[in-house]
XYZ file of C-alpha atoms in Angstrom:
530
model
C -1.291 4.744 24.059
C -1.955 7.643 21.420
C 0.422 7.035 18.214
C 1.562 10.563 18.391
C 3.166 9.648 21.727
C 6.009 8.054 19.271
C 6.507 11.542 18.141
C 5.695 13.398 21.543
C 8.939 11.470 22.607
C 10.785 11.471 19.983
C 10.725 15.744 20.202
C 12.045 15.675 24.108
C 15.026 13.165 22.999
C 16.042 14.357 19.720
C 14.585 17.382 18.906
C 17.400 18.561 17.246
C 17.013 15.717 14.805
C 16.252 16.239 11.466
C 12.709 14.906 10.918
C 12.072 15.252 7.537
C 13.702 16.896 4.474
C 11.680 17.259 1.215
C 14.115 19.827 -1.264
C 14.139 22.694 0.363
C 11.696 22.285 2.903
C 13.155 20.718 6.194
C 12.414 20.788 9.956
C 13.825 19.340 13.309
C 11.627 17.230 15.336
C 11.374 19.736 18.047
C 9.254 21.860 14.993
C 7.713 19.273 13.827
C 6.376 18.296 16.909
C 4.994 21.991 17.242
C 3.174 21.749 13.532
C 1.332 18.785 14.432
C 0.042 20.283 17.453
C -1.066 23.183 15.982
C -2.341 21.605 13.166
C -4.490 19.058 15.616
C -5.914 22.657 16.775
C -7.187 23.861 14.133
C -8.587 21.019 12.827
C -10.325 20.706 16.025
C -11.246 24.199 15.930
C -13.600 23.851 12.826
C -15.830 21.596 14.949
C -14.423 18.720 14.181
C -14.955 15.783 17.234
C -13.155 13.096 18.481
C -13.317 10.194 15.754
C -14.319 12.219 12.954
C -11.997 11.484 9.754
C -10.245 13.480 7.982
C -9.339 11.902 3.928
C -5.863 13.849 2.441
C -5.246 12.927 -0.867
C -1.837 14.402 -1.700
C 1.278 13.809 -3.533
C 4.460 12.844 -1.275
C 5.381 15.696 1.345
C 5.925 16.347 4.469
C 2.107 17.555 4.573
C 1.199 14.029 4.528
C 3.578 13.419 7.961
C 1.845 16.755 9.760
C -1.638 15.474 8.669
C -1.362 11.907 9.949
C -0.094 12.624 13.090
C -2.144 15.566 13.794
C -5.102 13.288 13.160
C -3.655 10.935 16.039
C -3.050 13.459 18.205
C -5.853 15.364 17.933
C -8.203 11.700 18.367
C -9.322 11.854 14.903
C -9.214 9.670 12.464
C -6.748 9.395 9.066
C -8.133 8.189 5.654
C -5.356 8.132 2.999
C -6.784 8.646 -0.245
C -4.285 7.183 -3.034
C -3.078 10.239 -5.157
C -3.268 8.246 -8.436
C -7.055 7.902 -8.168
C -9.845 8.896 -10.379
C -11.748 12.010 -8.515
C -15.117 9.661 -9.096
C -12.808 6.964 -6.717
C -11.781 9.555 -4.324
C -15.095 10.732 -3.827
C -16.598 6.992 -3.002
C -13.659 6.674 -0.654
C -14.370 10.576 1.284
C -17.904 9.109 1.359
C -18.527 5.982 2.519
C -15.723 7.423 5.475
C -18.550 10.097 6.035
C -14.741 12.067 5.906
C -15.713 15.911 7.147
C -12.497 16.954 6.103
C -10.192 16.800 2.770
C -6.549 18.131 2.292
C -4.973 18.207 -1.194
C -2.681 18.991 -3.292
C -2.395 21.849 -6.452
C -2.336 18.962 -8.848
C -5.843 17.727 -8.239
C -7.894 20.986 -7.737
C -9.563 20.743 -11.149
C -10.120 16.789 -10.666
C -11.391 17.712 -7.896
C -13.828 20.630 -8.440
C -15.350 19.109 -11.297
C -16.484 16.439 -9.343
C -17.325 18.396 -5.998
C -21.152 17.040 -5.587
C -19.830 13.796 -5.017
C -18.022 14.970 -1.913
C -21.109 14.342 -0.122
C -20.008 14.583 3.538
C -16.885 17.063 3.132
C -17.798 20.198 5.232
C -14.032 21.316 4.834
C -12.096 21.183 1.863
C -8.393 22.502 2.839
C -5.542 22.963 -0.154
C -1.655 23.133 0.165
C -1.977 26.210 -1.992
C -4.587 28.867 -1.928
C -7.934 28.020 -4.294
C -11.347 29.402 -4.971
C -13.609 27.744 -2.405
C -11.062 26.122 -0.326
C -9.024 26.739 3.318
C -5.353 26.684 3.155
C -3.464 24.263 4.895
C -0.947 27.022 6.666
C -3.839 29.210 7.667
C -5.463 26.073 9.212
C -2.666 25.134 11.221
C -1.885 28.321 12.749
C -5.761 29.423 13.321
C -6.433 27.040 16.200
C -5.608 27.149 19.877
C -2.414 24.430 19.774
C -2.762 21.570 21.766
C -0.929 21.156 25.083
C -0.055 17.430 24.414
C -1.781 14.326 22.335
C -5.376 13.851 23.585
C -5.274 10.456 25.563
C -7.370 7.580 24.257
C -7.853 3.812 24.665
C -5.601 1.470 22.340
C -8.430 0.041 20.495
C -9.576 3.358 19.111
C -9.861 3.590 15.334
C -7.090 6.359 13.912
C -6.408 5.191 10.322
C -8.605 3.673 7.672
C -6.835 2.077 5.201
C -9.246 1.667 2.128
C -8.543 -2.022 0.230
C -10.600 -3.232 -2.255
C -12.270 -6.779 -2.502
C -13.697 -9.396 -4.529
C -17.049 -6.812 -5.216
C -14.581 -4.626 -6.337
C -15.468 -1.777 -3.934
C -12.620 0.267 -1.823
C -13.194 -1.270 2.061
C -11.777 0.752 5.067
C -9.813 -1.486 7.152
C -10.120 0.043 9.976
C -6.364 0.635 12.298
C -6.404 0.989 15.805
C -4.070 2.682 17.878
C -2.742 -0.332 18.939
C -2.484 -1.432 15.560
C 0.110 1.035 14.362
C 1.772 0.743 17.861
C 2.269 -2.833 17.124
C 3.300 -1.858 12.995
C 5.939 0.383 14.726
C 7.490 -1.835 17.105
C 7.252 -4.772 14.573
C 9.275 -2.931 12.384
C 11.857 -1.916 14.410
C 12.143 -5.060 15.767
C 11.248 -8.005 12.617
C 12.484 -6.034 9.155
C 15.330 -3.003 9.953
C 16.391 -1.825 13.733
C 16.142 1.816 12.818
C 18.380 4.379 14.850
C 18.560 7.805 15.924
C 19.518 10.394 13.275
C 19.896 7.640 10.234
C 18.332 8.864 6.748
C 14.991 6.807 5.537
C 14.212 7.419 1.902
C 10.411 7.841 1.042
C 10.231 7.015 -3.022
C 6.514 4.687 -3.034
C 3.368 6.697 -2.412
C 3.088 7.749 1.276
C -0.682 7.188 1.400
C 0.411 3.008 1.272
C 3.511 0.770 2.613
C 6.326 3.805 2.446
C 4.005 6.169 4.608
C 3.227 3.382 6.659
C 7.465 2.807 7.767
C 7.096 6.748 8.632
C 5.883 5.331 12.196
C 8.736 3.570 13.058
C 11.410 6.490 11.759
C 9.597 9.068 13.723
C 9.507 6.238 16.518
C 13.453 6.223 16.594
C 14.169 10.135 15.962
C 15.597 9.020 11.944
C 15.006 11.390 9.032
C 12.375 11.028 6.277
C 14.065 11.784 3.469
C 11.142 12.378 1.102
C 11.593 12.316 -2.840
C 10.511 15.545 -4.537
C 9.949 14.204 -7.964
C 6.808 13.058 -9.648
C 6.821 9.956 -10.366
C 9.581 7.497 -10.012
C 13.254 7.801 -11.074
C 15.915 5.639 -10.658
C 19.061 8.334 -11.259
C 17.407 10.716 -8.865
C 16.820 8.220 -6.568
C 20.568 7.241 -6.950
C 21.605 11.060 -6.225
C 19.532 11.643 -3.613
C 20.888 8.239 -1.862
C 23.918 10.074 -2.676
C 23.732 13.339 -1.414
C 21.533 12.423 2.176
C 23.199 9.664 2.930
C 20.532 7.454 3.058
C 20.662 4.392 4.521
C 17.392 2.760 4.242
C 14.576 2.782 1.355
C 11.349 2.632 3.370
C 9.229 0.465 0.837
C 9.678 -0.521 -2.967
C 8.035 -2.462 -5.457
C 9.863 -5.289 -7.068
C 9.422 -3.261 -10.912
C 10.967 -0.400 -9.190
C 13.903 -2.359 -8.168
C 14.188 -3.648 -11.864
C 14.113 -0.108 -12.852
C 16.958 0.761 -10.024
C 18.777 -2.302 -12.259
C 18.130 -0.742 -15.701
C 19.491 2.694 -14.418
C 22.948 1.305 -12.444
C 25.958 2.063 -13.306
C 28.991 0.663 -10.974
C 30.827 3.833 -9.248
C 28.708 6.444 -11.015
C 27.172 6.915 -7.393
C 28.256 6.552 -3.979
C 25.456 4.512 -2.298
C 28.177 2.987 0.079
C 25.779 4.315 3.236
C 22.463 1.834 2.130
C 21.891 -0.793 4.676
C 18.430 -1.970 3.657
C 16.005 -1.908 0.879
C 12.817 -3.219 2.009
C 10.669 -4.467 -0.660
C 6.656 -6.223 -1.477
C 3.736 -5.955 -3.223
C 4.424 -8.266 -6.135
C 6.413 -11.357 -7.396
C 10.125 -10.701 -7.522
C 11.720 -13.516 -9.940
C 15.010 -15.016 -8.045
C 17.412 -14.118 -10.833
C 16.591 -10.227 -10.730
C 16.820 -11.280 -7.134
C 20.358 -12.160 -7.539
C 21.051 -9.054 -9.757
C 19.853 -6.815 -7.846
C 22.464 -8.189 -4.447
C 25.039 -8.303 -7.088
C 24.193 -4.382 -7.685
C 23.668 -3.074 -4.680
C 24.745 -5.662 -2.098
C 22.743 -8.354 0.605
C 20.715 -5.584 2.073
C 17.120 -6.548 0.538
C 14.662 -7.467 3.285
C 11.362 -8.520 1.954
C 7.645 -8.338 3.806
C 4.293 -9.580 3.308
C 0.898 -8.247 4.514
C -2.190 -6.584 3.286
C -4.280 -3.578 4.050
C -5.797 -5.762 6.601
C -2.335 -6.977 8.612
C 0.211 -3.874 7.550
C 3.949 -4.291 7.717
C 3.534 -7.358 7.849
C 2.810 -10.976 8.608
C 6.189 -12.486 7.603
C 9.214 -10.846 6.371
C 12.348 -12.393 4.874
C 15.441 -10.380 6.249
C 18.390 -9.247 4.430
C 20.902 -12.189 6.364
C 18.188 -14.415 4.689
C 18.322 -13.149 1.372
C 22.013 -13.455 1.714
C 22.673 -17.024 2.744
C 19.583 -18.405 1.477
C 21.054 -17.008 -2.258
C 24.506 -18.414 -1.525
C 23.636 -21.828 -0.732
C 21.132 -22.440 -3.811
C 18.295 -22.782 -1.339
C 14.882 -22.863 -2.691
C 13.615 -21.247 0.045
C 14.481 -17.562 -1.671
C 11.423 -17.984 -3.241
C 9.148 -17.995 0.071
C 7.767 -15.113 1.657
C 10.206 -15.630 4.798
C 8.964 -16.254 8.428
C 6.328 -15.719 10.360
C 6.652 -12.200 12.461
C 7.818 -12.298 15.979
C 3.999 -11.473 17.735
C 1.833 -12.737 14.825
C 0.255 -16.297 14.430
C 0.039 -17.899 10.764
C -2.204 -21.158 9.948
C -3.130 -22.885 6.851
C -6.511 -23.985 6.564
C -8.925 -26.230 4.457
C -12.523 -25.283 2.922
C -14.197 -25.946 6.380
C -11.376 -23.683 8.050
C -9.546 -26.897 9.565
C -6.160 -26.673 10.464
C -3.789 -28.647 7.717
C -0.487 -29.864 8.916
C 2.896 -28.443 7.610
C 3.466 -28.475 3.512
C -0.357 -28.682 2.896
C -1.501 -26.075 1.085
C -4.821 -24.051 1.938
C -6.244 -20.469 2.552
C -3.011 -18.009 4.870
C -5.276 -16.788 7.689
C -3.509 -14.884 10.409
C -3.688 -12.986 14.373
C -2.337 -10.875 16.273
C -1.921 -6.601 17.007
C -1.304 -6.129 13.546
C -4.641 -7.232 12.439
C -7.272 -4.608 12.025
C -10.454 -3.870 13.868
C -12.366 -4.868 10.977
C -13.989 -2.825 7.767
C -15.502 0.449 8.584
C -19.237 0.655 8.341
C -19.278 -3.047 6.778
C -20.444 -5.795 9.243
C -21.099 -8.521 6.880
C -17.423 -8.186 5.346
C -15.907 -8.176 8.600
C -17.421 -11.109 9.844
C -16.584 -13.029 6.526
C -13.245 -11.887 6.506
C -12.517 -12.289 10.688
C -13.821 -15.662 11.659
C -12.791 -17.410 14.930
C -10.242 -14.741 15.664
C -8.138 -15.163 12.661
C -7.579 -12.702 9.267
C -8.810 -14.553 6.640
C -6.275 -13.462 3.803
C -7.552 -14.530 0.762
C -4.156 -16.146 -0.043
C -3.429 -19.639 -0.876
C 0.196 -20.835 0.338
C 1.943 -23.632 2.650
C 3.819 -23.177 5.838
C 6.746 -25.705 5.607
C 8.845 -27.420 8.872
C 10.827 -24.732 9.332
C 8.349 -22.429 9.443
C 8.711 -20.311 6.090
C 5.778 -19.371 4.501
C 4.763 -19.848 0.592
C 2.633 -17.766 -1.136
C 1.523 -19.889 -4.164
C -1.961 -17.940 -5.545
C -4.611 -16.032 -4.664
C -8.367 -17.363 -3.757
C -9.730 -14.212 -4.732
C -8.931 -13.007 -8.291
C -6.389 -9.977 -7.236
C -4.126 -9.156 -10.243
C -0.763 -7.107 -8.489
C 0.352 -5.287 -11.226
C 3.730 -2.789 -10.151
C 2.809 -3.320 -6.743
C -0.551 -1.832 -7.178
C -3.711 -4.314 -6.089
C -6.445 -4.493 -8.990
C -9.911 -6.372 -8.701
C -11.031 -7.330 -11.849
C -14.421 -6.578 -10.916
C -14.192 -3.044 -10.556
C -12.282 -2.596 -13.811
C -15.042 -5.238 -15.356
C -18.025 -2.507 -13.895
C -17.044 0.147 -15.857
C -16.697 -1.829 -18.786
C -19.838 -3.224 -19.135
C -20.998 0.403 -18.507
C -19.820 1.026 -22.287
C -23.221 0.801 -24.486
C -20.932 -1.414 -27.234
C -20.288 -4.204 -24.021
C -22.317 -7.644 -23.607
C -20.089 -9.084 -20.968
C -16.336 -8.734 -20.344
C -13.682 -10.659 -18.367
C -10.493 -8.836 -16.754
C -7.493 -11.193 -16.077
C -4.062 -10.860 -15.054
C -1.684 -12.158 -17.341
C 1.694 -12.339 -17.429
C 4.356 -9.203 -17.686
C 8.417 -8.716 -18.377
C 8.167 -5.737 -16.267
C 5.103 -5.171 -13.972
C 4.721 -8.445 -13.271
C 1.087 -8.731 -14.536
C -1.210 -6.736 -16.726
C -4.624 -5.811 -16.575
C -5.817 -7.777 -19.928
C -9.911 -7.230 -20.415
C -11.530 -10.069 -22.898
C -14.305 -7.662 -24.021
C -17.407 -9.586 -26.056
C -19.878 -6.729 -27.865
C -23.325 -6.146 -28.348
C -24.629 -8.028 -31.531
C -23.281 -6.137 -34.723
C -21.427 -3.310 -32.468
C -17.845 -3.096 -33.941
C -15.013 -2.380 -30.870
C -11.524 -1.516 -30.950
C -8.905 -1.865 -28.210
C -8.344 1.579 -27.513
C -12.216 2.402 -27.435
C -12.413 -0.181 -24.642
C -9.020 1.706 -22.942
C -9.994 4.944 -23.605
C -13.352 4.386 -21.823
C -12.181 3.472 -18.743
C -9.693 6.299 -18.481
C -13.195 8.387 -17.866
C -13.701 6.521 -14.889
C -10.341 4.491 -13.392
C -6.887 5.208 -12.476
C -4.347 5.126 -14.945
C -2.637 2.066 -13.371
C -6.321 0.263 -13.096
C -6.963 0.823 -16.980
C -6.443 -2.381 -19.017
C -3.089 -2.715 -21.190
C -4.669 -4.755 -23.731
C -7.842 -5.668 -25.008
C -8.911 -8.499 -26.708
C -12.242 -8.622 -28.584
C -14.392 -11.881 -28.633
C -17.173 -13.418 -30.001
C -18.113 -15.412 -27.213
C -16.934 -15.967 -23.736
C -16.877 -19.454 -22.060
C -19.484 -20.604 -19.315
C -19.389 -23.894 -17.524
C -22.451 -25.904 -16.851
C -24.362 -23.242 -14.317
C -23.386 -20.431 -16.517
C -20.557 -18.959 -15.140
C -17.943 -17.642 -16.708
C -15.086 -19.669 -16.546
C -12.669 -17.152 -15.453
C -9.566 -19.451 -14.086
C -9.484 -21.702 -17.249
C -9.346 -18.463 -19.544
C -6.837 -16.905 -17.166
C -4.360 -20.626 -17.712
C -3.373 -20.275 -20.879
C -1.865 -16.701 -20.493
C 0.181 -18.276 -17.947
C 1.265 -21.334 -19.779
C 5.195 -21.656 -18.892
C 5.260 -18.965 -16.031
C 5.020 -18.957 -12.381
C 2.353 -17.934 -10.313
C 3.909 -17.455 -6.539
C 3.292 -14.074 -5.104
C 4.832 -11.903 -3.207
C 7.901 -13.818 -2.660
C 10.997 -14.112 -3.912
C 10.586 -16.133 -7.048
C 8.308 -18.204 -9.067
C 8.850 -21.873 -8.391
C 7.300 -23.716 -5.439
C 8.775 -25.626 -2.588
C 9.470 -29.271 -3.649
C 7.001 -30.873 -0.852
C 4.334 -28.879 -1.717
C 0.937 -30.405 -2.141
């Protein structure tokens, strides 16, 4: 079934829904239905064939919505490009998609242009506004013949590419069927909130990740997007727009925005009587802000784990969970919650044998929700899908009732707000820095985003560096979020026997007297763990 057949139904049952609302732009499903279709036209009118992708890389809007499912219904395929990317990243992203198409916003047309040549497939570059060299978006959309209905195609096509990084430190398109975000849809709607007709969901995360991602199940049920219209994150508008749609669920958050949401309350000063769920993951969540934040706002946290490579998700810990669990003291507020309804979780050893319950071992994972595999990248895929199974890259326990643990990662991942940072791509531009011998990036530990990038930097003989050299440097090349927050200058770095650097014993002492679970809902581990 085509994706866009969500939307194709939910336009014949509730067209006169709202479908989204971003300030003062807002449409009924019945129109939005229409854009997509048109849009699908004239994307297909500029030659563009079945499977082709199409990249957007755009701040939250409505445009995002239109694009995606235009891409789906149109048999073409969506690469969300994140908006807080360098132009250098976006371009290695467009390319190694082959993307023939890119849609963006105002905000990154100078990025953008000055960094055109490394565009190298883009035939089409498309802006929300009008620019020198570029299509607009509006023009596009009403140029083409509209399409009757979503082109049919087999469940297993590719639609979405979803571009995580890995331990090499280079972006890798997990590649989304259709059936993939059939099965992210239902799972939702089923597993983490039972969206209905005509309620208010509350985009506030970047679309192009987890928030964009719960867009499939709202459009699935005829429900609102209420989309944020501010740059960057803001608890007191939040609050008022809460306030003023009557939202009732927060599509995805990160735990350091829910600190902020803390920070910012103030009992009665809004009326966010109407929330029934804020679903939340990413990062570490300590089990005392935990318990603030259900003091603040009530027991309507639900929690979810997954990666690029299994979205939304492969357990979840429901808000009736965070509740009682909370109440009763149990320790088990600090797991990632249960295994989803249609998805299989094991825990195996270094030869990929199956350990019994409470042993602890690499999370590897099956079912719908699991991608296709990397785009274009054979040996990955086979190293990361063996025997069937996701091989996640976490370490964690499944205990006897079957709750799952998240206790460290095997790869070197440092989750900083949310945000997933290989130190090897930060560590590659480094060394790129003519004052750099060798460098190590670590995650240590952080009040508020949970970790920090931290580089140990050790020069060239005689070169003299500074801290913000090193940061400044890498602001040429990396996101802002990617860029280290401190740097610490060394003489030497520490190898063990064969000459490695002995990342893990620099990266204990940082974390001398914290935890180290992930992605659950606090630091300390389950008392039968190994």
């Amino acid at each position: 079934m085509n994706t866009c057949a969500y939307l194709e139904k939910a336009a014949r049952q509730w067209g006169d829904n709202l479908a989204y609302v971003h300030g003062a732009d807002s449409i009924d499903y019945r129109g939005f239905y229409d854009r997509v279709l048109r849009l699908a036209g004239g994307l297909l009118a500029l030659g563009l064939q079945r499977g082709d992708r199409v990249a957007y890389a755009l701040p939250n809007s409505p445009r995002i919505l239109e694009t995606v499912y235009a891409c789906f219904a149109a048999g073409l395929i969506v690469v969300p490009i994140n908006a807080r990317l360098h132009p250098r990243e976006m371009a290695y992203i467009a390319t190694d998609s082959a993307a023939r198409v890119l849609i963006y916003g105002p905000t990154f047309d100078e990025g953008l242009r000055e960094h055109r040549a490394l565009f190298g497939t883009v035939e089409h570059w498309i802006g929300i506004e009008p620019h020198a060299g570029a299509a607009v978006f509006e023009e596009i959309l009403q140029s083409g013949p509209r399409l009757e209905r979503p082109v049919d195609v087999d469940p297993t096509e590719p639609c979405w590419l979803f571009y995580t990084s890995g331990t090499t430190g280079r972006p890798k398109g997990a590649t989304w069927s259709h059936r993939t975000t059939s099965a992210v849809t239902m799972n939702y709607l089923a597993d983490v909130y039972n969206i209905q007709p005509g309620e208010v969901v509350l985009h506030t995360a970047p679309m192009s990740h987890g928030s964009g991602i719960v867009a499939m199940p709202v459009v699935a049920r005829g429900a609102t997007n209420a989309i944020m219209d501010t740059a960057s994150f803001d608890p007191k508008s939040l609050f008022e727009t809460i306030e003023r749609t009557r939202t009732s669920h927060i599509a995805f958050v990160a735990p350091t925005q829910i600190i902020a949401m803390l920070d910012a309350f103030k009992p009665g000063e809004y009326d966010l009587s109407g929330l029934r769920a804020i679903c939340y993951g990413g990062a570490p969540i300590y089990v005392e802000q935990l318990r603030r934040a259900i003091d603040a706002f009530g027991p309507i946290f639900t929690q979810i784990y997954g990666q690029g490579e299994a979205p939304i998700t492969i357990s979840g810990l429901p808000a009736s969970a965070h509740r009682s669990l909370i109440e009763a003291g149990d320790g088990r507020i600090g797991s990632a919650g249960q295994v989803r309804t249609d998805v299989e979780v094991r825990i195996i050893g270094p030869d990929d044998e199956i350990l019994p319950l409470g042993s602890v071992g690499e999370i590897v994972a099956r079912g719908d929700v699991v991608m296709l595999g990397y785009w274009n990248n054979p040996e990955a895929t086979a190293e990361t899908l063996r025997d069937g199974w996701l091989h996640t890259g976490d370490v964690g326990l499944l205990d006897d009732q079957g709750y799952l643990y998240l206790l460290d990662r095997a790869k070197d991942i440092i989750i900083s707000g949310g945000n997933n940072i290989y130190p090897r791509e930060v560590e590659e531009v480094i060394v790129q820095h003519p004052g750099v011998f060798n460098c190590v990036v670590l995650g240590v530990p952080h009040d508020y985003w949970g970790e920090a990038v931290h580089a140990v930097v050790m020069p060239e003989a005689g070169v003299e560096l500074d801290e913000q050299e090193i940061i400044g440097f890498c602001s040429q090349y990396l996101a802002g979020y990617k860029k280290p927050k401190s740097v610490e200058i060394v003489d030497e770095l520490p190898l063990s026997g064969y000459g490695k650097v002995q990342r893990r014993e620099m990266r204990e002492k940082y974390w001398v007297g914290h935890g180290r679970a992930i992605g659950g809902g606090g630091i300390d581990q389950p008392e039968h763990s190994a």
